[in-house]
Tab-separated table of C-alpha atoms and ligand atoms in Angstrom:
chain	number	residue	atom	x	y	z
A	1	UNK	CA	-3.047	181.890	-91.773
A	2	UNK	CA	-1.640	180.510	-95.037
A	3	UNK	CA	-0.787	176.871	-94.504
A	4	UNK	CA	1.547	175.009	-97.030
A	5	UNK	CA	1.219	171.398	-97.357
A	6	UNK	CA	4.416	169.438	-99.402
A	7	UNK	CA	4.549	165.725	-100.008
A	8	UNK	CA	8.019	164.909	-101.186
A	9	UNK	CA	8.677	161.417	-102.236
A	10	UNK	CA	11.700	159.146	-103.339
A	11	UNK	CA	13.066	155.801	-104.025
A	12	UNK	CA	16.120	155.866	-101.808
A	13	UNK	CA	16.516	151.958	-101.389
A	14	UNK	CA	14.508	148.581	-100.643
A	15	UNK	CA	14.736	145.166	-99.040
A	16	UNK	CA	14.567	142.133	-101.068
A	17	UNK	CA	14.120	143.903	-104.949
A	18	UNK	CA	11.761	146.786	-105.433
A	19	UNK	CA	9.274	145.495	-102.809
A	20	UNK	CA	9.773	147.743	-99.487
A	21	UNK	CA	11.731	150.122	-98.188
A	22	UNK	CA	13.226	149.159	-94.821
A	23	UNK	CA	11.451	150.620	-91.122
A	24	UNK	CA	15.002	151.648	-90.408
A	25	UNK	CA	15.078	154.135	-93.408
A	26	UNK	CA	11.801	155.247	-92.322
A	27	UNK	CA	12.904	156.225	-88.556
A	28	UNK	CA	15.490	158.099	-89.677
A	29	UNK	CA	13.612	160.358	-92.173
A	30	UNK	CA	10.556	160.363	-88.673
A	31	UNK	CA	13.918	161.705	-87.061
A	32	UNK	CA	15.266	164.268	-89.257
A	33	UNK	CA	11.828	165.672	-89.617
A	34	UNK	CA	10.925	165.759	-85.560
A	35	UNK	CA	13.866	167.565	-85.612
A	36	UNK	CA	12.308	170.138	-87.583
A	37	UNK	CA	9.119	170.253	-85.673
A	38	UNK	CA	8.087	173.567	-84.094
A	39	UNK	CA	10.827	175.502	-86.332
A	40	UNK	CA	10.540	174.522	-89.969
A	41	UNK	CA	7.746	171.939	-89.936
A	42	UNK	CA	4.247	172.219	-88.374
A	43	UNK	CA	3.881	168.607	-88.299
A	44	UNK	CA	4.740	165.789	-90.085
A	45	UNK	CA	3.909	162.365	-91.445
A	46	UNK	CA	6.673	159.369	-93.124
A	47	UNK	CA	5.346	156.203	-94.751
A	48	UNK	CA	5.897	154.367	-97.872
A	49	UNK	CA	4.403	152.790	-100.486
A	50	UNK	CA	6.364	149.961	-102.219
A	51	UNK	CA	9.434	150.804	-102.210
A	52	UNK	CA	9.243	154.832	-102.626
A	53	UNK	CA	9.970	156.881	-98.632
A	54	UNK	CA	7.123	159.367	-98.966
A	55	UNK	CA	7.383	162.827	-96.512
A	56	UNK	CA	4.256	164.719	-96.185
A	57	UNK	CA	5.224	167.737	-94.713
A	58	UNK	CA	3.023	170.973	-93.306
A	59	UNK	CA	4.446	174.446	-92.959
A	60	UNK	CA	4.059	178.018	-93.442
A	61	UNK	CA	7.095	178.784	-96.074
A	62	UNK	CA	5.274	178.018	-99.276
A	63	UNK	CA	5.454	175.965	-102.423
A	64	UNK	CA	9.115	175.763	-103.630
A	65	UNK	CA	10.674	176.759	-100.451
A	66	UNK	CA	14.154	176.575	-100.142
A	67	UNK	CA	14.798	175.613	-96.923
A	68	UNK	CA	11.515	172.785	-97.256
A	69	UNK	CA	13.285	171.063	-100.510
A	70	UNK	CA	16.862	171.103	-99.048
A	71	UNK	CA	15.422	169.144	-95.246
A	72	UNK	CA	13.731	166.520	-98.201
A	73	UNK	CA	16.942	166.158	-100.195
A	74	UNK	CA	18.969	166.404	-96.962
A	75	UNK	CA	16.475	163.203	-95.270
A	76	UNK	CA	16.414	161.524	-98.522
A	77	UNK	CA	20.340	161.391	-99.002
A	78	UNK	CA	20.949	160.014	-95.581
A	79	UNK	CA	18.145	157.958	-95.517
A	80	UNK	CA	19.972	156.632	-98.841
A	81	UNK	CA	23.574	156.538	-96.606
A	82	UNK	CA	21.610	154.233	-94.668
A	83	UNK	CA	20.237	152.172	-97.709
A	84	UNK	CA	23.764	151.563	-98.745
A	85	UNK	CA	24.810	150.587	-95.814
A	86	UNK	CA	22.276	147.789	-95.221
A	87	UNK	CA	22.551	146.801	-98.971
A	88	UNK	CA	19.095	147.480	-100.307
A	89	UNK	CA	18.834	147.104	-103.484
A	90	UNK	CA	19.013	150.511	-105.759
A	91	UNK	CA	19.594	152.895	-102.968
A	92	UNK	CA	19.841	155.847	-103.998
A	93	UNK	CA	17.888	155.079	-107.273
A	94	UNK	CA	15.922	158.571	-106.997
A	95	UNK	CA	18.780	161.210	-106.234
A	96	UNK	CA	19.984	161.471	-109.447
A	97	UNK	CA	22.231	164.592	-108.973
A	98	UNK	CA	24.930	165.594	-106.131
A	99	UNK	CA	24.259	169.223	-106.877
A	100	UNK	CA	21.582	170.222	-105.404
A	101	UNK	CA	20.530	173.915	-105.839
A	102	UNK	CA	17.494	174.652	-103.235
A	103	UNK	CA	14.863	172.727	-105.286
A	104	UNK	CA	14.303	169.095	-105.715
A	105	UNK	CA	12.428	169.482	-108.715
A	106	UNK	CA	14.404	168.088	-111.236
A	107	UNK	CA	16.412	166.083	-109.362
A	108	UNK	CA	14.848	162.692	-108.851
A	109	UNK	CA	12.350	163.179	-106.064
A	110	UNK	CA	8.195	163.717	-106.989
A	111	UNK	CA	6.420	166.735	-105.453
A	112	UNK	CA	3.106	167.603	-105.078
A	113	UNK	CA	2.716	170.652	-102.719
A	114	UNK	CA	-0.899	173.546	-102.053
A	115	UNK	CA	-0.949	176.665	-100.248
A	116	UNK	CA	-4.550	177.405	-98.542
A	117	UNK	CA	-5.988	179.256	-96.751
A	118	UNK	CA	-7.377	176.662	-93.741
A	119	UNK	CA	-10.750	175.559	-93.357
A	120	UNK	CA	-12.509	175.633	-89.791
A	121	UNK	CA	-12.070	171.987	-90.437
A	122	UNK	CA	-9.464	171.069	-93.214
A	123	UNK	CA	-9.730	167.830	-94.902
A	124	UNK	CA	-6.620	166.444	-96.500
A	125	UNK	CA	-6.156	163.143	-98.379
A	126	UNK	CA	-2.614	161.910	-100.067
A	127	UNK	CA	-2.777	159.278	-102.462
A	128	UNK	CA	0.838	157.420	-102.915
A	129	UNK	CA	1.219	154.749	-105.754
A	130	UNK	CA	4.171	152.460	-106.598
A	131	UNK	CA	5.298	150.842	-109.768
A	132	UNK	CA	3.079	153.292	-112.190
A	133	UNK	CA	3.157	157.159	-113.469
A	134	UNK	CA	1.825	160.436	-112.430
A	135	UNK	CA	-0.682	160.218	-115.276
A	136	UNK	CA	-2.349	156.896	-113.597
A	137	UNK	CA	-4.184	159.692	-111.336
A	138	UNK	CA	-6.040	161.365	-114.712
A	139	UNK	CA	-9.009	158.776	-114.885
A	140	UNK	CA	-9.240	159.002	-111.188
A	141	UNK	CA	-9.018	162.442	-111.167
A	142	UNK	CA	-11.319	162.865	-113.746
A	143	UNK	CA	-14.044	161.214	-112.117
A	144	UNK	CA	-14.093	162.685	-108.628
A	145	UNK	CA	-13.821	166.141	-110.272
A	146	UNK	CA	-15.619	165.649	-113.577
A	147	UNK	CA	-18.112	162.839	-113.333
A	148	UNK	CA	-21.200	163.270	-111.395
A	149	UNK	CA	-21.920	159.245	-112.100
A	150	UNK	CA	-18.834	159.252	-109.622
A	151	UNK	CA	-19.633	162.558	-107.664
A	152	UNK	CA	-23.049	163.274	-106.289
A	153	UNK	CA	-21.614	166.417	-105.095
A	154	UNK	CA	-21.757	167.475	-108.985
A	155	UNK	CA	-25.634	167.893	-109.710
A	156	UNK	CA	-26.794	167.794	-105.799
A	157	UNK	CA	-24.207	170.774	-104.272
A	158	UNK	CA	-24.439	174.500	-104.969
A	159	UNK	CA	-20.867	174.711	-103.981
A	160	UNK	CA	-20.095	171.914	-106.344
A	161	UNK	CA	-22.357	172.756	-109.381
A	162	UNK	CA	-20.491	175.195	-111.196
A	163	UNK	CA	-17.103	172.172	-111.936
A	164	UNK	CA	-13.745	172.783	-111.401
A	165	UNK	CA	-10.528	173.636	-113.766
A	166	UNK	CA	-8.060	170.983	-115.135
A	167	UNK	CA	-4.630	171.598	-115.361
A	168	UNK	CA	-3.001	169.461	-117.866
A	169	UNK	CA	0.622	169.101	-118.346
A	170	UNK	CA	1.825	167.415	-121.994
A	171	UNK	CA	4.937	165.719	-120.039
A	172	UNK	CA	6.765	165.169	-123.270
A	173	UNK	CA	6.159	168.754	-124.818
A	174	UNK	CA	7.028	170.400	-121.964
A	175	UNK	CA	3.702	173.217	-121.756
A	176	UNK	CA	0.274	173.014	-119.966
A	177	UNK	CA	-3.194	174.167	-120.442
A	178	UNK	CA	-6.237	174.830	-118.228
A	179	UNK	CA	-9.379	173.254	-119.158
A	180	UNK	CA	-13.019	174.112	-117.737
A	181	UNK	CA	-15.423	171.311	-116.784
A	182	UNK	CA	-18.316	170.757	-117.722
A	183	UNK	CA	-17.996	173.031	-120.302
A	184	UNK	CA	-14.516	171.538	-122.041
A	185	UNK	CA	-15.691	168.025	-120.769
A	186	UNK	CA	-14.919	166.404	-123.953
A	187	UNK	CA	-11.444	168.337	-124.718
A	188	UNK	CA	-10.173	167.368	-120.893
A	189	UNK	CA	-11.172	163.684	-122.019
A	190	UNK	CA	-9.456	163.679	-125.616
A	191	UNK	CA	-6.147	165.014	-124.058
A	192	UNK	CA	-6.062	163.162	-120.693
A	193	UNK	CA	-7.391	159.730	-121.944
A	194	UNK	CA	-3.490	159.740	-123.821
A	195	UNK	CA	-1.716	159.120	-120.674
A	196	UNK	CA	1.696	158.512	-122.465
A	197	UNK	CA	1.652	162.499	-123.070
A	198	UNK	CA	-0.471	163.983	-120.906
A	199	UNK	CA	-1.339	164.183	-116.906
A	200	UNK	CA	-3.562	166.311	-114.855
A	201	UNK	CA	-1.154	168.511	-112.688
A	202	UNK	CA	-3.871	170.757	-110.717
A	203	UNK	CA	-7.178	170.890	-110.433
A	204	UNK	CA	-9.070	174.094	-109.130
A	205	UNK	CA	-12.146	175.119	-107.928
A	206	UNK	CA	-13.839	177.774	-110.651
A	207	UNK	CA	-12.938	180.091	-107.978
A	208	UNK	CA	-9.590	179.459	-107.997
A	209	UNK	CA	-8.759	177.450	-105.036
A	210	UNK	CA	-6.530	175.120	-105.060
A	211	UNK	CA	-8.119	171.462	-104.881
A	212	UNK	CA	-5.803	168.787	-105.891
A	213	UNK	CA	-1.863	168.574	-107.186
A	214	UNK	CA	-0.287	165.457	-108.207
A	215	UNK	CA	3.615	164.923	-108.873
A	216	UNK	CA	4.100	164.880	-112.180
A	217	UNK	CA	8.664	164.599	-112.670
A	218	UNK	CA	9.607	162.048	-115.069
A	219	UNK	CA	12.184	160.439	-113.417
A	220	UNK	CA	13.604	158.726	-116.474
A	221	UNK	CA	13.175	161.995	-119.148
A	222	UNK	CA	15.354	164.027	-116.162
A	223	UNK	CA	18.065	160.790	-115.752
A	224	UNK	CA	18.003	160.434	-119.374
A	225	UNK	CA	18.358	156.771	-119.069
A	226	UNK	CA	16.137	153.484	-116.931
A	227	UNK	CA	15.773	154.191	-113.563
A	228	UNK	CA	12.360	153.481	-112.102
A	229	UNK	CA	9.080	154.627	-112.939
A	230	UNK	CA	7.708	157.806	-111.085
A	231	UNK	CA	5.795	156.321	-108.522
A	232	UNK	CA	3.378	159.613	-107.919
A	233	UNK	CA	1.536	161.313	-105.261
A	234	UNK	CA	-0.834	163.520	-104.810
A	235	UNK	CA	-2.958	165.460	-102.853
A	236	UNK	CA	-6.422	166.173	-102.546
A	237	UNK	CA	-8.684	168.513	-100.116
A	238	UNK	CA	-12.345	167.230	-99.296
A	239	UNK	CA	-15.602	168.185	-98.097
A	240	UNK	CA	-17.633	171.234	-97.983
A	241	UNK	CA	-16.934	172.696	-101.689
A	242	UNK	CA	-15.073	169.964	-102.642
A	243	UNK	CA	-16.022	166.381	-103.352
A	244	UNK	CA	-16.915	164.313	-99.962
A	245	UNK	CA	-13.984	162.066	-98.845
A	246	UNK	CA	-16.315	159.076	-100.303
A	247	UNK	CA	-16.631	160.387	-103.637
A	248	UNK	CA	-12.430	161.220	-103.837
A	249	UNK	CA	-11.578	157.512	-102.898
A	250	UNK	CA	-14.608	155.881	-104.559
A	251	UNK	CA	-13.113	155.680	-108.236
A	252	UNK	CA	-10.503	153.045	-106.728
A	253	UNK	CA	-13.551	150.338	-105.756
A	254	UNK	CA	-13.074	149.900	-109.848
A	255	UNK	CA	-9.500	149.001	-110.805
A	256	UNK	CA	-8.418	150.073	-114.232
A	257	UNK	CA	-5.506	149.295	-116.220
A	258	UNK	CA	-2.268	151.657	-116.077
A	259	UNK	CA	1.340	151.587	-116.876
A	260	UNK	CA	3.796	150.240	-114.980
A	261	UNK	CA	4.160	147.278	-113.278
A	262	UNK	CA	7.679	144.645	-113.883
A	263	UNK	CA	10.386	146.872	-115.362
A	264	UNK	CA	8.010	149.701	-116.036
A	265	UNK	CA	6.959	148.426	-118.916
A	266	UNK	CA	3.846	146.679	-118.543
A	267	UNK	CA	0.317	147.222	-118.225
A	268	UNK	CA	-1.707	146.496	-115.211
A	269	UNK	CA	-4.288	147.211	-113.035
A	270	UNK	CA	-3.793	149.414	-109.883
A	271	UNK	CA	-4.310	147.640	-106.659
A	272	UNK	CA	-6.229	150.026	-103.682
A	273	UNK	CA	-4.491	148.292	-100.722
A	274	UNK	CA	-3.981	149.445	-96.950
A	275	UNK	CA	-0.644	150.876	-96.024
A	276	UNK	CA	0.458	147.690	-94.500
A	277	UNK	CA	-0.046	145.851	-97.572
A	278	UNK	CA	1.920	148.164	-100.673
A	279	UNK	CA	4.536	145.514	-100.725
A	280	UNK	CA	4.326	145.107	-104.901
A	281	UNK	CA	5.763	141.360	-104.964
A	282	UNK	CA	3.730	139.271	-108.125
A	283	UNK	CA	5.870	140.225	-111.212
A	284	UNK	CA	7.167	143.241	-108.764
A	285	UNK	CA	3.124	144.596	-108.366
A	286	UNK	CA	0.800	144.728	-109.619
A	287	UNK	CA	0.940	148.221	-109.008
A	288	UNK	CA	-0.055	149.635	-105.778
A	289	UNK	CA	-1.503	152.271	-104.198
A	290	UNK	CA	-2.410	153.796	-100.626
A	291	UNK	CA	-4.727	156.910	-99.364
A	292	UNK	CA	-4.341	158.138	-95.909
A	293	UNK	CA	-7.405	160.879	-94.978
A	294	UNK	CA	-6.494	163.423	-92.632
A	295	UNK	CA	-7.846	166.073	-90.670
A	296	UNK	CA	-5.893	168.888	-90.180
A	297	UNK	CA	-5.974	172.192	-88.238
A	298	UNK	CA	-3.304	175.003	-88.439
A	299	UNK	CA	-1.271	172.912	-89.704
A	300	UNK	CA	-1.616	170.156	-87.681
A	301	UNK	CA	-2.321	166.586	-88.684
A	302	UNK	CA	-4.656	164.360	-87.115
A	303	UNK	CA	-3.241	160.644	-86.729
A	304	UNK	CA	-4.795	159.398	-90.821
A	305	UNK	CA	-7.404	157.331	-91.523
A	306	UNK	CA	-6.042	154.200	-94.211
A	307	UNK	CA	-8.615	154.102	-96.382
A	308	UNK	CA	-8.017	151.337	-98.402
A	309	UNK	CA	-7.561	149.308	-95.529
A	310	UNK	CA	-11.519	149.456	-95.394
A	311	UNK	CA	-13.338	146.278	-96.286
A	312	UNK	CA	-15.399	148.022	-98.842
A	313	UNK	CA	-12.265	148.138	-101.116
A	314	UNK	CA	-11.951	143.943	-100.849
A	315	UNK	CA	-13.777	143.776	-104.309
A	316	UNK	CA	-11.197	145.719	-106.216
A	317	UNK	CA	-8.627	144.159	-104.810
A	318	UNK	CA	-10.326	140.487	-105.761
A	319	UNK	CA	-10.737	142.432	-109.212
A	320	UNK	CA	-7.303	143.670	-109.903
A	321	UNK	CA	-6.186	140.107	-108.842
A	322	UNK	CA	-8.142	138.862	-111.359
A	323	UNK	CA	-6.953	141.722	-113.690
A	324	UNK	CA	-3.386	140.627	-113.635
A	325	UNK	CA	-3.934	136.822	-113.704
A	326	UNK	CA	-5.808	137.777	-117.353
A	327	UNK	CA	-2.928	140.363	-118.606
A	328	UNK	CA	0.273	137.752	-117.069
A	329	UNK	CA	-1.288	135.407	-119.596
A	330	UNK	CA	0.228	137.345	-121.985
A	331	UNK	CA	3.704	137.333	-121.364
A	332	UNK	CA	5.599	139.367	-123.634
A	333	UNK	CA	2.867	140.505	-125.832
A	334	UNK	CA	0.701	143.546	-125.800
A	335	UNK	CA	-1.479	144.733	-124.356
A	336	UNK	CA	0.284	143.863	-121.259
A	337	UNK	CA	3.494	144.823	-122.770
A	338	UNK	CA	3.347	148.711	-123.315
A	339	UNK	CA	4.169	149.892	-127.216
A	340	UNK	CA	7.827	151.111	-127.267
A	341	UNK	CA	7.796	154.533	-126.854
A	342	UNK	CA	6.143	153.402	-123.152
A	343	UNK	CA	8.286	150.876	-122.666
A	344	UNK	CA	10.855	152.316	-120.116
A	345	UNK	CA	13.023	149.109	-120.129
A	346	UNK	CA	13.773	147.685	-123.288
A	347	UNK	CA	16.214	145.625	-125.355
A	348	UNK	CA	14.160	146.712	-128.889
A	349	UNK	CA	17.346	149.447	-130.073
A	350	UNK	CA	19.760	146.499	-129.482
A	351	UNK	CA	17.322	143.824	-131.246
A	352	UNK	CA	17.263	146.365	-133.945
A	353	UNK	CA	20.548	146.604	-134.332
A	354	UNK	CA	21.366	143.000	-134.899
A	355	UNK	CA	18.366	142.211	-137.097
A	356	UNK	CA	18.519	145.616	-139.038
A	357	UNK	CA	21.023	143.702	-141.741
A	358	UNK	CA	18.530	140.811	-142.637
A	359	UNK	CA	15.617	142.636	-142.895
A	360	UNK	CA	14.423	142.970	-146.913
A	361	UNK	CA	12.306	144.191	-149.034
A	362	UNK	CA	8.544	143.394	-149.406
B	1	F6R	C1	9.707	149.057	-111.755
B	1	F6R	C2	10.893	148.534	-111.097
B	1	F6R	C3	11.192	147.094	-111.182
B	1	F6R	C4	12.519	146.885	-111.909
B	1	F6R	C5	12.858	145.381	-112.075
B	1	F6R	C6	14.249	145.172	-112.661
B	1	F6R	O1	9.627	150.444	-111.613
B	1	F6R	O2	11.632	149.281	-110.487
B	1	F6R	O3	10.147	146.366	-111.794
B	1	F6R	O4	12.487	147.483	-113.165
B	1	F6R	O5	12.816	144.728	-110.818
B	1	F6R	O6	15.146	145.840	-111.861
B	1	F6R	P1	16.720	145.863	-112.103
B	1	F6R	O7	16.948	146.304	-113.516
B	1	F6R	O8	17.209	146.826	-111.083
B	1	F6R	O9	17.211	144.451	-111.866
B	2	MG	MG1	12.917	150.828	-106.764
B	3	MG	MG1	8.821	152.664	-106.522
């Protein structure tokens, strides 16, 4: 049995700024999907991060099904009914069109979605961030797939030994390419280390199974104007031919730096936290993100295990703390503040404009 698994995400609405969606918001969309449950939907699972609803989803109708896309955009616009009527701020941010044609992609919402043939014991892990962008998952990704000073799995498993395949989108120029590790180690690194153009979509196994898939819309290139940053997901299988749960979550015990953050326009580090605790508040982050580890079998999900929650992650959080105190000092300088083709809030064009007249000649 072919099992699909889709995690559709969106920023319908939040309490207080862009801190937190609201628990009523979140029982509706747990009601419009146990609705579903037994006819369209295996099983289910609703949480958030920050302020983005995210619905991970399992079935047996595919990637880009139809009738999967329309019950997200269907939960998402009422749960953004409901955001309007309780007054959260920006609901309705992520639904950017009213005609909605049997996909979502393109229309606001991230996706990440694998078909798979199940495992005797299927491992599942779905990373959700807030206040950053899809590519934020390429250094990650990079090491659990790529790095065997992050992934034992690399030089010590026979099922491991032979790497994986990178799919790289160039967000901007609208094409992709596949890249082999370890042979195109270096070429991955030269493209994906430019995370302003390019993310890692897909990585395979060199047999072709599906391993990971991250969302990768630009919410702001499809709106054409400000209205959020993507806030991706993704999802990753583990164990037994893939890396070991430990070695998919361990590149978060490091925090790096990212884009994001106030305004989507600043640098910062990403924060592992548990999902109790993805309420981005200090200069609206810094950016967060969760990972919930499930076990899953024909389709159904075991309750998750929040892995950030764990007390082994307490050092990167101390760290990205620490991160963000250094890179606030800044203010409106870089490197906190992105260069302006990053920026995706700015008043620069308008500055411009005023100042263009009494600039002269060197
Ligand atoms: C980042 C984000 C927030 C807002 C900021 C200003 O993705 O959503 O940092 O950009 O709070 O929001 P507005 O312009 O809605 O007042
Ligand atoms: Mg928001
Ligand atoms: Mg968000």
């Amino acid at each position: 049995m072919k099992t699909t698994v889709s995690l559709i995400k969106a920023d319908i609405g939040s309490i207080g700024g862009h801190i937190r969606t609201s628990d009523e918001i979140l029982d509706l969309c747990k009601k419009k999907l146990q609705e579903e449950k037994g006819k369209l939907l295996i099983d289910f699972y609703v949480t958030r991060c920050g302020d983005d609803v995210e619905l991970l989803m399992t079935h047996e109708s595919g990637v880009d099904a139809k009738e999967i896309h329309s019950l997200a955009w269907d939960t998402f616009k009422e749960g953004a009914e409901l955001a309007k009527e309780q007054g959260l701020y920006g609901a309705g941010q992520d639904l950017l069109s009213d005609a909605f044609s049997g996909n979502v992609r393109g229309m606001g919402p991230g996706i990440c979605e694998m078909e798979f043939e199940e495992r005797p014991a299927e491992v599942i892990i779905a990373f959700m961030a807030d206040k950053t962008e899809a590519s934020a998952f390429n250094l990650p990704l990079y090491e659990m797939f790529a790095n065997p000073f992050n992934t034992a799995g690399l030089v010590l498993d026979p099922k491991l030994h032979d790497g994986f395949k990178f799919e790289v989108h160039d967000v901007k120029g609208s094409r992709k390419i596949i890249l082999d590790t370890p042979e195109e180690s270096y070429d991955l690194l030269a493209l994906i280390g430019l995370t302003d153009i390019y993310a890692v979509k897909r990585v395979y196994r060199k047999s072709g199974e599906i391993s990971a898939v991250a969302s990768t819309e630009k919410v702001n290139m499809i709106a054409g104007r400000y209205v959020g940053k993507d806030d991706p997901a993704m999802l990753v299988r583990a164990q037994s031919g893939y890396p070991a749960t430990g070695e998919i979550v361990n590149p978060f015990a490091r925090p790096f730096f990212i884009a994001g953050w106030m305004r989507g326009s600043h640098r910062g580090p990403i924060m592992p936290v548990a999902e109790k605790d993805a309420n981005p508040s200090r200069f609206d982050g810094p950016p967060r993100i969760i990972c919930l580890s499930f076990s899953m079998k024909n389709g159904v999900l075991s309750t998750p295990v929040d892995v950030f929650s764990d007390v082994s992650f307490d050092n990167a959080r101390r760290q990205a703390n620490e991160m963000a105190d250094y890179m606030r000092r800044h203010g409106p300088f870089q490197p906190h503040l992105l260069p302006p083709g990053e920026m995706e809030y700015t008043t620069l064009p308008e500055v411009m404009k005023k100042l263009e007249s009494r600039f002269e000649k060197l």
